[in-house]
Amino acid sequence: TRQVTIPAGAEYVSDPISLSVPALTTLAVSMHVLKHPPQQSGHVGSRATSYLAAGARLSDLDLPGAKPTDHWYNLTSIDVSGGRGAIAILGDSITDGNGVAPNTNQRWPDFLMERLQAHTRTRGLSVLNLGIGGNRLLNDGLGPNATARFDRDVLARNNVRYLIVFEGVNDLGTLTREAPVSSAEHDLHVARMIATYRQMIARARERGLTVIGATISPYGSSEYYHPTAENEIDRQKVNAWIRTPGHFDAVIDFDKLLHDPARPDRLLVQYDKGDGIHPSIAGYRAMARFVPLSLFMGK
Protein backbone atom coordinates (compact mmCIF):
# COMPACT_ATOMS: atom_id res chain seq x y z
CA THR A 1 0.00 0.00 0.00
CA ARG A 2 1.50 3.36 -1.03
CA GLN A 3 -0.85 5.62 0.91
CA VAL A 4 -3.10 5.27 3.92
CA THR A 5 -5.32 7.45 6.10
CA ILE A 6 -5.30 6.25 9.71
CA PRO A 7 -8.42 7.04 11.78
CA ALA A 8 -7.83 8.89 15.03
CA GLY A 9 -6.67 6.54 17.76
CA ALA A 10 -6.28 3.58 15.41
CA GLU A 11 -3.24 1.49 14.55
CA TYR A 12 -2.35 0.26 11.06
CA VAL A 13 0.14 -2.42 10.07
CA SER A 14 2.28 -1.83 7.01
CA ASP A 15 2.96 -4.32 4.26
CA PRO A 16 5.67 -6.80 5.29
CA ILE A 17 9.24 -6.16 4.23
CA SER A 18 11.79 -8.89 3.57
CA LEU A 19 14.91 -7.52 5.22
CA SER A 20 17.70 -9.28 7.03
CA VAL A 21 18.62 -7.24 10.11
CA PRO A 22 21.53 -8.17 12.39
CA ALA A 23 20.86 -8.12 16.11
CA LEU A 24 21.29 -4.78 17.92
CA THR A 25 21.01 -2.85 14.65
CA THR A 26 19.63 0.70 14.74
CA LEU A 27 16.91 1.06 12.11
CA ALA A 28 15.75 4.24 10.38
CA VAL A 29 12.15 4.41 9.14
CA SER A 30 11.07 7.18 6.74
CA MET A 31 7.51 8.49 6.46
CA HIS A 32 5.92 11.09 4.24
CA VAL A 33 2.99 12.83 5.94
CA LEU A 34 0.75 14.72 3.51
CA LYS A 35 -1.02 16.66 6.25
CA HIS A 36 -0.06 17.07 9.88
CA PRO A 37 -2.86 15.94 12.22
CA PRO A 38 -4.14 18.43 14.84
CA GLN A 39 -2.90 16.06 17.55
CA GLN A 40 0.35 14.23 16.97
CA SER A 41 0.95 10.80 18.48
CA GLY A 42 4.50 10.36 19.64
CA HIS A 43 6.95 9.19 22.27
CA VAL A 44 8.26 12.12 24.29
CA GLY A 45 11.03 10.16 26.01
CA SER A 46 12.35 8.27 23.02
CA ARG A 47 16.03 9.02 23.79
CA ALA A 48 16.53 8.79 20.04
CA THR A 49 16.58 11.45 17.33
CA SER A 50 14.06 11.87 14.53
CA TYR A 51 14.75 14.11 11.54
CA LEU A 52 12.10 16.34 9.92
CA ALA A 53 12.45 17.55 6.32
CA ALA A 54 10.05 19.03 3.79
CA GLY A 55 9.02 17.16 0.66
CA ALA A 56 8.56 13.56 -0.43
CA ARG A 57 11.99 12.14 0.35
CA LEU A 58 11.24 8.55 1.25
CA SER A 59 14.00 7.17 -0.96
CA ASP A 60 16.70 9.54 0.27
CA LEU A 61 19.51 7.87 2.20
CA ASP A 62 20.42 11.18 3.82
CA LEU A 63 18.43 14.29 4.73
CA PRO A 64 20.78 17.29 4.63
CA GLY A 65 19.30 20.30 6.38
CA ALA A 66 16.73 18.22 8.27
CA LYS A 67 15.62 19.46 11.68
CA PRO A 68 16.56 17.04 14.49
CA THR A 69 14.17 16.39 17.37
CA ASP A 70 14.63 13.89 20.18
CA HIS A 71 11.17 12.34 19.94
CA TRP A 72 9.48 9.59 17.95
CA TYR A 73 6.31 10.28 15.98
CA ASN A 74 3.56 8.03 14.56
CA LEU A 75 5.51 4.76 14.56
CA THR A 76 4.57 2.49 17.45
CA SER A 77 6.69 -0.58 16.86
CA ILE A 78 8.39 -2.85 14.37
CA ASP A 79 7.33 -6.50 14.30
CA VAL A 80 10.17 -8.91 13.60
CA SER A 81 9.53 -12.43 12.37
CA GLY A 82 11.58 -15.41 13.45
CA GLY A 83 13.53 -15.90 16.64
CA ARG A 84 12.36 -17.41 19.91
CA GLY A 85 9.92 -14.66 20.78
CA ALA A 86 9.91 -11.43 22.71
CA ILE A 87 10.24 -10.19 26.29
CA ALA A 88 7.83 -7.31 26.87
CA ILE A 89 8.84 -4.89 29.65
CA LEU A 90 5.94 -2.78 30.91
CA GLY A 91 7.27 0.17 32.84
CA ASP A 92 7.62 3.87 33.55
CA SER A 93 10.47 6.37 33.14
CA ILE A 94 13.01 4.02 34.73
CA THR A 95 12.40 1.58 31.87
CA ASP A 96 11.93 4.42 29.37
CA GLY A 97 15.49 5.50 30.20
CA ASN A 98 15.28 8.77 32.11
CA GLY A 99 18.79 10.23 32.22
CA VAL A 100 20.06 8.38 29.15
CA ALA A 101 21.62 10.60 26.47
CA PRO A 102 19.94 10.39 23.04
CA ASN A 103 21.13 7.67 20.67
CA THR A 104 23.40 5.99 23.24
CA ASN A 105 21.07 3.02 23.97
CA GLN A 106 21.95 2.81 27.66
CA ARG A 107 18.53 2.02 29.09
CA TRP A 108 18.44 -1.07 31.28
CA PRO A 109 16.44 -3.01 28.62
CA ASP A 110 19.20 -2.14 26.11
CA PHE A 111 21.85 -3.61 28.40
CA LEU A 112 19.62 -6.65 28.98
CA MET A 113 19.34 -7.15 25.22
CA GLU A 114 23.13 -7.13 24.94
CA ARG A 115 23.34 -9.85 27.59
CA LEU A 116 20.70 -11.95 25.84
CA GLN A 117 22.60 -11.69 22.57
CA ALA A 118 25.82 -12.83 24.23
CA HIS A 119 24.30 -16.12 25.45
CA THR A 120 23.61 -18.93 22.99
CA ARG A 121 20.39 -20.02 24.72
CA THR A 122 18.80 -16.55 24.75
CA ARG A 123 20.22 -15.11 21.54
CA GLY A 124 16.96 -15.63 19.64
CA LEU A 125 14.91 -13.46 22.02
CA SER A 126 14.06 -9.81 21.48
CA VAL A 127 13.19 -7.12 24.03
CA LEU A 128 10.23 -4.74 23.76
CA ASN A 129 10.75 -1.59 25.82
CA LEU A 130 7.22 -0.53 26.76
CA GLY A 131 8.26 2.14 29.24
CA ILE A 132 6.51 5.51 29.31
CA GLY A 133 7.75 8.35 31.51
CA GLY A 134 5.34 9.08 34.36
CA ASN A 135 3.28 5.97 33.68
CA ARG A 136 1.09 4.57 36.42
CA LEU A 137 -0.91 1.42 37.02
CA LEU A 138 -4.09 3.24 37.95
CA ASN A 139 -4.25 6.74 36.45
CA ASP A 140 -3.24 8.44 33.22
CA GLY A 141 -0.12 10.61 33.03
CA LEU A 142 1.87 11.56 29.92
CA GLY A 143 0.20 8.53 28.37
CA PRO A 144 -2.63 6.14 29.21
CA ASN A 145 -2.36 4.16 32.44
CA ALA A 146 -0.75 0.73 32.25
CA THR A 147 -4.07 -1.06 32.66
CA ALA A 148 -5.66 0.82 29.78
CA ARG A 149 -2.72 0.20 27.42
CA PHE A 150 -2.22 -3.42 28.40
CA ASP A 151 -4.06 -4.92 25.40
CA ARG A 152 -2.40 -2.66 22.82
CA ASP A 153 1.11 -2.59 24.25
CA VAL A 154 1.43 -6.17 25.52
CA LEU A 155 -1.22 -8.64 24.36
CA ALA A 156 -1.42 -7.35 20.78
CA ARG A 157 2.35 -7.45 20.23
CA ASN A 158 3.81 -10.07 17.95
CA ASN A 159 5.20 -13.26 19.51
CA VAL A 160 5.46 -12.05 23.14
CA ARG A 161 6.36 -14.96 25.42
CA TYR A 162 7.53 -13.22 28.58
CA LEU A 163 6.24 -10.15 30.40
CA ILE A 164 8.11 -8.14 33.03
CA VAL A 165 5.90 -5.74 35.01
CA PHE A 166 7.93 -2.93 36.57
CA GLU A 167 5.34 -0.29 37.45
CA GLY A 168 4.13 1.39 40.61
CA VAL A 169 6.53 4.05 41.89
CA ASN A 170 4.50 6.86 40.30
CA ASP A 171 1.29 5.47 41.78
CA LEU A 172 2.87 5.55 45.23
CA GLY A 173 4.40 8.99 44.79
CA THR A 174 1.42 10.82 43.32
CA LEU A 175 -0.90 9.62 46.08
CA THR A 176 0.43 12.22 48.51
CA ARG A 177 2.42 14.59 46.32
CA GLU A 178 -0.12 17.42 46.65
CA ALA A 179 -1.46 16.68 50.14
CA PRO A 180 -1.48 13.94 52.80
CA VAL A 181 -4.23 11.32 52.75
CA SER A 182 -5.76 9.19 55.46
CA SER A 183 -4.48 5.75 56.46
CA ALA A 184 -7.61 4.26 54.93
CA GLU A 185 -6.77 5.89 51.60
CA HIS A 186 -3.24 4.52 51.77
CA ASP A 187 -4.63 1.03 52.34
CA LEU A 188 -7.15 1.38 49.51
CA HIS A 189 -4.45 2.62 47.13
CA VAL A 190 -2.22 -0.38 47.87
CA ALA A 191 -5.18 -2.74 47.42
CA ARG A 192 -6.02 -1.19 44.05
CA MET A 193 -2.43 -1.53 42.87
CA ILE A 194 -2.35 -5.19 43.85
CA ALA A 195 -5.71 -5.80 42.14
CA THR A 196 -4.23 -4.36 38.95
CA TYR A 197 -1.24 -6.69 39.15
CA ARG A 198 -3.67 -9.60 39.56
CA GLN A 199 -5.55 -8.55 36.44
CA MET A 200 -2.37 -8.30 34.38
CA ILE A 201 -1.14 -11.67 35.58
CA ALA A 202 -4.46 -13.39 34.83
CA ARG A 203 -4.84 -11.87 31.38
CA ALA A 204 -1.24 -12.51 30.37
CA ARG A 205 -1.42 -16.13 31.54
CA GLU A 206 -4.52 -16.63 29.40
CA ARG A 207 -2.26 -15.92 26.41
CA GLY A 208 0.40 -18.35 27.64
CA LEU A 209 2.85 -15.68 28.80
CA THR A 210 5.29 -16.15 31.66
CA VAL A 211 4.67 -13.14 33.94
CA ILE A 212 7.58 -11.75 35.93
CA GLY A 213 7.11 -9.11 38.62
CA ALA A 214 9.79 -6.54 39.47
CA THR A 215 9.79 -4.96 42.92
CA ILE A 216 9.42 -1.17 43.12
CA SER A 217 12.75 0.56 43.70
CA PRO A 218 13.16 3.13 46.52
CA TYR A 219 12.48 6.82 46.06
CA GLY A 220 12.82 8.13 49.61
CA SER A 221 15.02 11.10 48.67
CA SER A 222 12.89 12.22 45.72
CA GLU A 223 12.32 15.98 45.90
CA TYR A 224 9.54 15.60 43.32
CA TYR A 225 7.40 13.25 45.45
CA HIS A 226 8.84 14.09 48.91
CA PRO A 227 7.63 10.76 50.32
CA THR A 228 6.90 10.17 53.98
CA ALA A 229 7.21 7.12 56.21
CA GLU A 230 3.67 6.16 55.20
CA ASN A 231 4.65 6.10 51.53
CA GLU A 232 7.54 3.78 52.36
CA ILE A 233 5.18 1.47 54.23
CA ASP A 234 3.00 1.37 51.11
CA ARG A 235 6.01 0.46 48.96
CA GLN A 236 7.03 -2.30 51.34
CA LYS A 237 3.50 -3.72 51.33
CA VAL A 238 3.34 -3.78 47.53
CA ASN A 239 6.81 -5.31 47.28
CA ALA A 240 5.93 -7.97 49.85
CA TRP A 241 2.98 -8.96 47.68
CA ILE A 242 5.14 -9.05 44.53
CA ARG A 243 7.69 -11.27 46.30
CA THR A 244 5.09 -13.72 47.63
CA PRO A 245 5.37 -17.04 45.77
CA GLY A 246 2.36 -17.90 43.66
CA HIS A 247 1.51 -14.37 42.60
CA PHE A 248 3.92 -13.77 39.72
CA ASP A 249 5.61 -16.67 37.95
CA ALA A 250 8.98 -15.20 38.95
CA VAL A 251 10.35 -12.07 40.61
CA ILE A 252 13.22 -9.68 39.82
CA ASP A 253 13.97 -7.93 43.11
CA PHE A 254 15.22 -4.55 41.88
CA ASP A 255 14.53 -3.10 45.32
CA LYS A 256 17.05 -5.50 46.84
CA LEU A 257 19.64 -4.52 44.23
CA LEU A 258 19.20 -0.75 44.28
CA HIS A 259 18.42 0.23 47.87
CA ASP A 260 20.96 1.54 50.35
CA PRO A 261 21.22 -1.05 53.20
CA ALA A 262 21.76 1.76 55.69
CA ARG A 263 18.66 3.61 54.44
CA PRO A 264 16.40 1.11 52.65
CA ASP A 265 13.99 3.82 51.50
CA ARG A 266 16.74 5.37 49.34
CA LEU A 267 18.77 4.43 46.29
CA LEU A 268 22.43 3.60 46.70
CA VAL A 269 24.43 6.72 45.86
CA GLN A 270 26.32 5.01 43.01
CA TYR A 271 23.05 3.88 41.47
CA ASP A 272 21.26 7.23 41.88
CA LYS A 273 21.06 9.56 38.88
CA GLY A 274 20.86 12.39 41.40
CA ASP A 275 17.12 12.90 41.77
CA GLY A 276 16.45 10.12 44.27
CA ILE A 277 14.20 8.07 41.99
CA HIS A 278 15.91 7.33 38.67
CA PRO A 279 18.97 5.07 38.50
CA SER A 280 22.24 6.28 37.03
CA ILE A 281 23.77 4.63 33.96
CA ALA A 282 25.70 2.44 36.41
CA GLY A 283 22.37 1.60 38.00
CA TYR A 284 20.86 0.64 34.65
CA ARG A 285 23.85 -1.59 33.91
CA ALA A 286 23.52 -3.24 37.31
CA MET A 287 19.80 -3.83 36.76
CA ALA A 288 20.46 -5.61 33.47
CA ARG A 289 23.20 -7.75 35.06
CA PHE A 290 20.87 -8.59 37.94
CA VAL A 291 18.19 -10.17 35.73
CA PRO A 292 18.69 -13.98 35.69
CA LEU A 293 18.83 -15.11 32.06
CA SER A 294 17.57 -18.49 33.25
CA LEU A 295 14.12 -16.88 33.46
CA PHE A 296 14.01 -16.91 29.66
CA MET A 297 15.34 -20.38 28.93
CA GLY A 298 12.19 -22.32 29.64
CA LYS A 299 10.30 -21.86 26.36
C-alpha positions as MATLAB code, in Angstrom:
seq = 'TRQVTIPAGAEYVSDPISLSVPALTTLAVSMHVLKHPPQQSGHVGSRATSYLAAGARLSDLDLPGAKPTDHWYNLTSIDVSGGRGAIAILGDSITDGNGVAPNTNQRWPDFLMERLQAHTRTRGLSVLNLGIGGNRLLNDGLGPNATARFDRDVLARNNVRYLIVFEGVNDLGTLTREAPVSSAEHDLHVARMIATYRQMIARARERGLTVIGATISPYGSSEYYHPTAENEIDRQKVNAWIRTPGHFDAVIDFDKLLHDPARPDRLLVQYDKGDGIHPSIAGYRAMARFVPLSLFMGK';
ca = [
       0.000    0.000    0.000;
       1.504    3.356   -1.027;
      -0.846    5.620    0.906;
      -3.096    5.270    3.920;
      -5.322    7.447    6.101;
      -5.302    6.248    9.707;
      -8.422    7.040   11.784;
      -7.830    8.893   15.031;
      -6.673    6.541   17.763;
      -6.275    3.577   15.406;
      -3.245    1.485   14.552;
      -2.354    0.260   11.065;
       0.137   -2.425   10.073;
       2.280   -1.832    7.010;
       2.962   -4.324    4.255;
       5.666   -6.802    5.291;
       9.236   -6.155    4.229;
      11.791   -8.893    3.566;
      14.910   -7.521    5.216;
      17.703   -9.281    7.033;
      18.622   -7.237   10.108;
      21.535   -8.165   12.389;
      20.861   -8.119   16.113;
      21.290   -4.780   17.920;
      21.012   -2.846   14.653;
      19.625    0.695   14.736;
      16.910    1.058   12.112;
      15.751    4.236   10.377;
      12.147    4.406    9.135;
      11.070    7.177    6.744;
       7.510    8.489    6.464;
       5.922   11.095    4.245;
       2.988   12.832    5.936;
       0.746   14.718    3.509;
      -1.019   16.657    6.248;
      -0.063   17.066    9.876;
      -2.858   15.941   12.221;
      -4.136   18.426   14.842;
      -2.895   16.064   17.554;
       0.348   14.226   16.966;
       0.951   10.801   18.477;
       4.499   10.361   19.643;
       6.947    9.195   22.272;
       8.262   12.116   24.289;
      11.028   10.164   26.013;
      12.354    8.274   23.017;
      16.027    9.015   23.793;
      16.527    8.785   20.037;
      16.576   11.450   17.333;
      14.057   11.871   14.534;
      14.747   14.111   11.535;
      12.099   16.341    9.921;
      12.452   17.554    6.324;
      10.049   19.026    3.785;
       9.025   17.164    0.660;
       8.563   13.564   -0.433;
      11.992   12.143    0.352;
      11.238    8.547    1.247;
      14.004    7.165   -0.962;
      16.702    9.540    0.275;
      19.513    7.866    2.198;
      20.419   11.176    3.824;
      18.430   14.294    4.727;
      20.781   17.289    4.634;
      19.300   20.296    6.376;
      16.734   18.222    8.271;
      15.615   19.457   11.681;
      16.560   17.038   14.490;
      14.165   16.385   17.370;
      14.626   13.885   20.185;
      11.171   12.343   19.941;
       9.475    9.587   17.953;
       6.307   10.281   15.977;
       3.564    8.034   14.562;
       5.507    4.761   14.556;
       4.568    2.490   17.455;
       6.692   -0.581   16.858;
       8.386   -2.846   14.372;
       7.330   -6.502   14.303;
      10.168   -8.907   13.598;
       9.530  -12.434   12.365;
      11.578  -15.413   13.453;
      13.535  -15.896   16.636;
      12.362  -17.406   19.905;
       9.917  -14.660   20.780;
       9.909  -11.429   22.708;
      10.244  -10.193   26.294;
       7.834   -7.311   26.869;
       8.835   -4.891   29.645;
       5.936   -2.784   30.907;
       7.266    0.175   32.837;
       7.621    3.873   33.548;
      10.474    6.369   33.139;
      13.014    4.017   34.729;
      12.399    1.578   31.871;
      11.926    4.418   29.374;
      15.488    5.502   30.202;
      15.283    8.775   32.113;
      18.794   10.228   32.224;
      20.061    8.378   29.146;
      21.617   10.602   26.468;
      19.943   10.394   23.041;
      21.127    7.666   20.673;
      23.402    5.988   23.243;
      21.073    3.021   23.965;
      21.953    2.810   27.658;
      18.529    2.025   29.088;
      18.444   -1.070   31.283;
      16.439   -3.007   28.623;
      19.196   -2.142   26.109;
      21.846   -3.608   28.402;
      19.616   -6.646   28.979;
      19.343   -7.147   25.217;
      23.129   -7.130   24.939;
      23.343   -9.850   27.592;
      20.697  -11.946   25.838;
      22.604  -11.695   22.568;
      25.822  -12.827   24.225;
      24.299  -16.116   25.449;
      23.610  -18.927   22.990;
      20.395  -20.021   24.724;
      18.805  -16.553   24.749;
      20.222  -15.108   21.536;
      16.965  -15.635   19.639;
      14.911  -13.461   22.020;
      14.057   -9.810   21.481;
      13.191   -7.115   24.034;
      10.228   -4.745   23.756;
      10.754   -1.594   25.818;
       7.218   -0.527   26.763;
       8.263    2.140   29.245;
       6.513    5.514   29.311;
       7.746    8.347   31.515;
       5.341    9.085   34.364;
       3.280    5.974   33.679;
       1.085    4.571   36.423;
      -0.914    1.420   37.020;
      -4.093    3.242   37.952;
      -4.254    6.739   36.455;
      -3.244    8.439   33.223;
      -0.122   10.614   33.028;
       1.865   11.562   29.925;
       0.198    8.533   28.365;
      -2.628    6.142   29.208;
      -2.365    4.155   32.436;
      -0.751    0.732   32.253;
      -4.067   -1.063   32.663;
      -5.657    0.816   29.780;
      -2.725    0.204   27.420;
      -2.217   -3.420   28.397;
      -4.058   -4.917   25.405;
      -2.405   -2.656   22.817;
       1.106   -2.594   24.248;
       1.427   -6.174   25.519;
      -1.223   -8.637   24.358;
      -1.415   -7.348   20.778;
       2.347   -7.446   20.228;
       3.808  -10.074   17.951;
       5.199  -13.258   19.514;
       5.458  -12.054   23.137;
       6.360  -14.963   25.423;
       7.533  -13.225   28.584;
       6.240  -10.153   30.400;
       8.113   -8.136   33.025;
       5.897   -5.744   35.007;
       7.934   -2.933   36.573;
       5.344   -0.292   37.453;
       4.134    1.386   40.606;
       6.527    4.047   41.891;
       4.497    6.855   40.302;
       1.289    5.474   41.782;
       2.875    5.545   45.232;
       4.400    8.990   44.791;
       1.417   10.818   43.318;
      -0.901    9.625   46.083;
       0.433   12.218   48.510;
       2.417   14.595   46.317;
      -0.116   17.425   46.655;
      -1.456   16.681   50.141;
      -1.479   13.944   52.796;
      -4.228   11.321   52.754;
      -5.762    9.188   55.463;
      -4.482    5.748   56.459;
      -7.613    4.258   54.925;
      -6.774    5.893   51.598;
      -3.242    4.516   51.771;
      -4.626    1.026   52.339;
      -7.146    1.377   49.512;
      -4.453    2.617   47.134;
      -2.223   -0.384   47.871;
      -5.177   -2.738   47.424;
      -6.022   -1.192   44.053;
      -2.428   -1.525   42.869;
      -2.353   -5.190   43.847;
      -5.710   -5.797   42.143;
      -4.226   -4.355   38.947;
      -1.237   -6.695   39.149;
      -3.675   -9.603   39.560;
      -5.547   -8.549   36.436;
      -2.369   -8.298   34.381;
      -1.145  -11.672   35.583;
      -4.457  -13.392   34.831;
      -4.841  -11.873   31.377;
      -1.239  -12.512   30.372;
      -1.415  -16.130   31.539;
      -4.518  -16.629   29.397;
      -2.257  -15.922   26.409;
       0.395  -18.349   27.645;
       2.852  -15.677   28.805;
       5.294  -16.148   31.662;
       4.668  -13.139   33.936;
       7.578  -11.746   35.932;
       7.112   -9.106   38.624;
       9.789   -6.538   39.472;
       9.790   -4.961   42.917;
       9.425   -1.174   43.121;
      12.750    0.555   43.702;
      13.160    3.126   46.516;
      12.475    6.820   46.058;
      12.819    8.134   49.607;
      15.022   11.103   48.665;
      12.893   12.222   45.719;
      12.315   15.976   45.897;
       9.535   15.598   43.324;
       7.403   13.251   45.446;
       8.841   14.094   48.910;
       7.625   10.757   50.320;
       6.902   10.175   53.980;
       7.213    7.124   56.209;
       3.665    6.160   55.202;
       4.653    6.100   51.530;
       7.539    3.783   52.358;
       5.177    1.472   54.225;
       2.996    1.369   51.108;
       6.010    0.464   48.962;
       7.035   -2.296   51.338;
       3.499   -3.723   51.334;
       3.344   -3.785   47.534;
       6.808   -5.306   47.277;
       5.935   -7.967   49.847;
       2.985   -8.961   47.679;
       5.138   -9.053   44.534;
       7.689  -11.275   46.300;
       5.088  -13.717   47.629;
       5.366  -17.040   45.773;
       2.357  -17.902   43.658;
       1.506  -14.371   42.605;
       3.924  -13.769   39.725;
       5.610  -16.671   37.950;
       8.979  -15.200   38.952;
      10.354  -12.073   40.610;
      13.218   -9.683   39.820;
      13.975   -7.933   43.109;
      15.222   -4.552   41.878;
      14.525   -3.096   45.323;
      17.053   -5.498   46.842;
      19.638   -4.521   44.229;
      19.198   -0.748   44.283;
      18.415    0.229   47.866;
      20.959    1.536   50.354;
      21.223   -1.053   53.198;
      21.764    1.764   55.693;
      18.657    3.612   54.440;
      16.403    1.106   52.646;
      13.987    3.815   51.503;
      16.742    5.368   49.339;
      18.766    4.430   46.291;
      22.431    3.601   46.697;
      24.434    6.719   45.862;
      26.323    5.012   43.014;
      23.046    3.878   41.475;
      21.261    7.227   41.877;
      21.064    9.561   38.878;
      20.862   12.389   41.402;
      17.117   12.895   41.768;
      16.451   10.116   44.266;
      14.200    8.072   41.994;
      15.908    7.334   38.665;
      18.969    5.074   38.498;
      22.236    6.283   37.029;
      23.768    4.626   33.960;
      25.703    2.442   36.414;
      22.374    1.600   38.001;
      20.862    0.645   34.650;
      23.851   -1.593   33.907;
      23.517   -3.237   37.310;
      19.796   -3.834   36.757;
      20.458   -5.613   33.470;
      23.197   -7.746   35.061;
      20.867   -8.592   37.943;
      18.189  -10.169   35.726;
      18.692  -13.980   35.689;
      18.830  -15.109   32.056;
      17.566  -18.486   33.253;
      14.115  -16.884   33.458;
      14.009  -16.913   29.659;
      15.336  -20.378   28.930;
      12.189  -22.321   29.642;
      10.300  -21.863   26.363;
];
